Amino acid sequence: MRVNQISVFLENKSGRLSDVTRTLADNNINIRALSIADTIDYGLLRLIVNDPDLATQVLTDNGFTVARTEVLAVEIPDRPGGLAGVIDILAAKNLNIEYMYAFVGRSGDHAIVVFRIEPVEDAITVLQEGGMRILRGEELHSL
Amino acid sequence: MYFWDKKTECMSLDELRELQGERLKNTVRFAYDNVPFYRRKLDAAGVNPEDIKSIDDITKLPFTTKEDFRDNYPFGMFAVPLEQVVRIHASSGTTGKQTVVGYTENDIGVWSEAMARTLSAGGTTKGDIVQNAYGYGLFTGGLGAHYGAEKIGASVVPISGGNTKRQLQIMQDFGCTVLCCTPSYAVLLGESAAEQGIDTSKLPLKAGFFGAEPWSENMRREIEEKLHIDALDIYGLSEVMGPGVSYECMEKAGLHVSEDHFYPEIIDPETGERQPDGYKGELVFTSLTKEALPLIRYRTRDVTYLFSDNCGCGRVFRRMHRVLGRTDDMLIIRGVNVFPSQIESILMEIDGTEPHYLIVVDREKGRMDQLEVWVEVSPKMVSDEVRKLEAIERAIVAELESLLGISLKIRLVEPKTIARSEGKAKRVIDRRDLNQ
């Protein structure tokens, strides 16, 4: 039900992002979704990849600081109001979204949005009760 | 040439040496009798106050260091009961403990006298309006300059540091003629005046007394051009007294040491051996008239040299070259003493920080010194959320600012990006251009 996301600390200097993507490419790791949270001096690159364990290992070996977090990948009807519907469900139960970003691929005729919500157990319950489908890691990676 | 006390400042060398010898004898006797620390120290060195007969006997005496202040914190170095102490100042120590100094009423009088000489040597008289932008507080700069200017009878504007806009407003409105502040602040005031379209050549400001941090001849030229004044270097440290220990005259060629109160020596920092005039080494001071805190051969850790060729002004006091460096890793940033060990101790206490850090000091043109501490992030610090990193940054900044008393910036950097060196790690990069 939960998907492993890896976060990489990057200083804001040229070439660092390409160092990450190159490292992943060299190890045949596919990036499925990403987002960057940044400040003036540094950023956090959040990634969903097909092999989080290998990605963590090769990035750490190459000197990057990596953190792992569990996020939820939710199927969203790909039409106007699709995202609003999901967010309404969470808001009704006072669950805060820390951040979210879109997944590159699609699941049938659904879009996929990655959510970071605390506490994650409550979010799973609320979303499922609201009729939302949450993708498992393997499902996500096989898309 | 301007003087506060020409008779003293231009006495004969023989008179001066006689006076120094007499005062040294009294100081050593007084310290021995009243400070257990000095008694132990002299006894251990096998020196008796009776052995001190002239100023040349000073080399028999053991040194005093900043660590001695720490070991006797807070008042263990005082030679008089607190009833006679009228003022207490403090500056940074190498660790958490401050270096504490005290003054009797008479000490404040001597200090005021020394600062009156300093300000007079640059032409300050009772007709002047002195804008004192040194910080007032535990730091000796503010009150030291204040009392000296009052002693002369000048009108003191105790504006203290900061608030550049107000400084320039008051400088214009009051018609201030003399400025006292750190040299980097003087540059900033000059730049800001230009930005605001203030024509400083039309202002009555004529002289400035700048100290409490290292500066250079280039900066002197810059300040003199920007503010249209004579910029004079002053030197002092709270352990010895505060500002006014040595001062430049209008020759602007080295700082005359008020040798009748503060006896300077240069030693080889490795061997402790006394160096002749003209040789570079560590500056050492012995107080000759202080009561609350007599100081015997205090190692300042400042590197300079003394010279005694006759100055055009006629003062008998030897001169010291502007400070050339330090024998330890102390940094002076915006007038505040900062030891890397202080920063390290804070970082070690904060959970999750790596022991790898770098202190970067910079002085961009027209700005005050900037202190940046680069800290390598550790896996413990990194999560998927920026705000957690920002919270760590804020916590480090708060702790460091509270300890050091100056603002600074933390820069989180990637692991292993701070250069590791063999043996002693390089902890400081000082980009200020201070030796020209």
CSV table of C-alpha atoms in Angstrom, one decimal, chain B residues 16 29-30 51 115 185 201 237 247 321-322 331 343-344 420 428:
chain,number,residue,atom,x,y,z
B,16,LEU,CA,60.2,57.0,31.2
B,29,ARG,CA,54.5,43.6,44.8
B,30,PHE,CA,50.8,44.5,44.7
B,51,ASP,CA,64.1,40.7,42.6
B,115,MET,CA,41.7,57.2,25.5
B,185,TYR,CA,31.6,49.9,9.8
B,201,SER,CA,33.3,66.5,1.7
B,237,LEU,CA,42.2,44.6,24.5
B,247,TYR,CA,47.2,54.9,19.3
B,321,HIS,CA,53.1,48.1,13.8
B,322,ARG,CA,49.4,47.5,13.2
B,331,LEU,CA,39.1,35.6,14.6
B,343,ILE,CA,31.6,27.0,17.3
B,344,GLU,CA,32.8,23.4,17.4
B,420,ARG,CA,39.8,16.9,4.8
B,428,VAL,CA,38.8,28.6,8.9
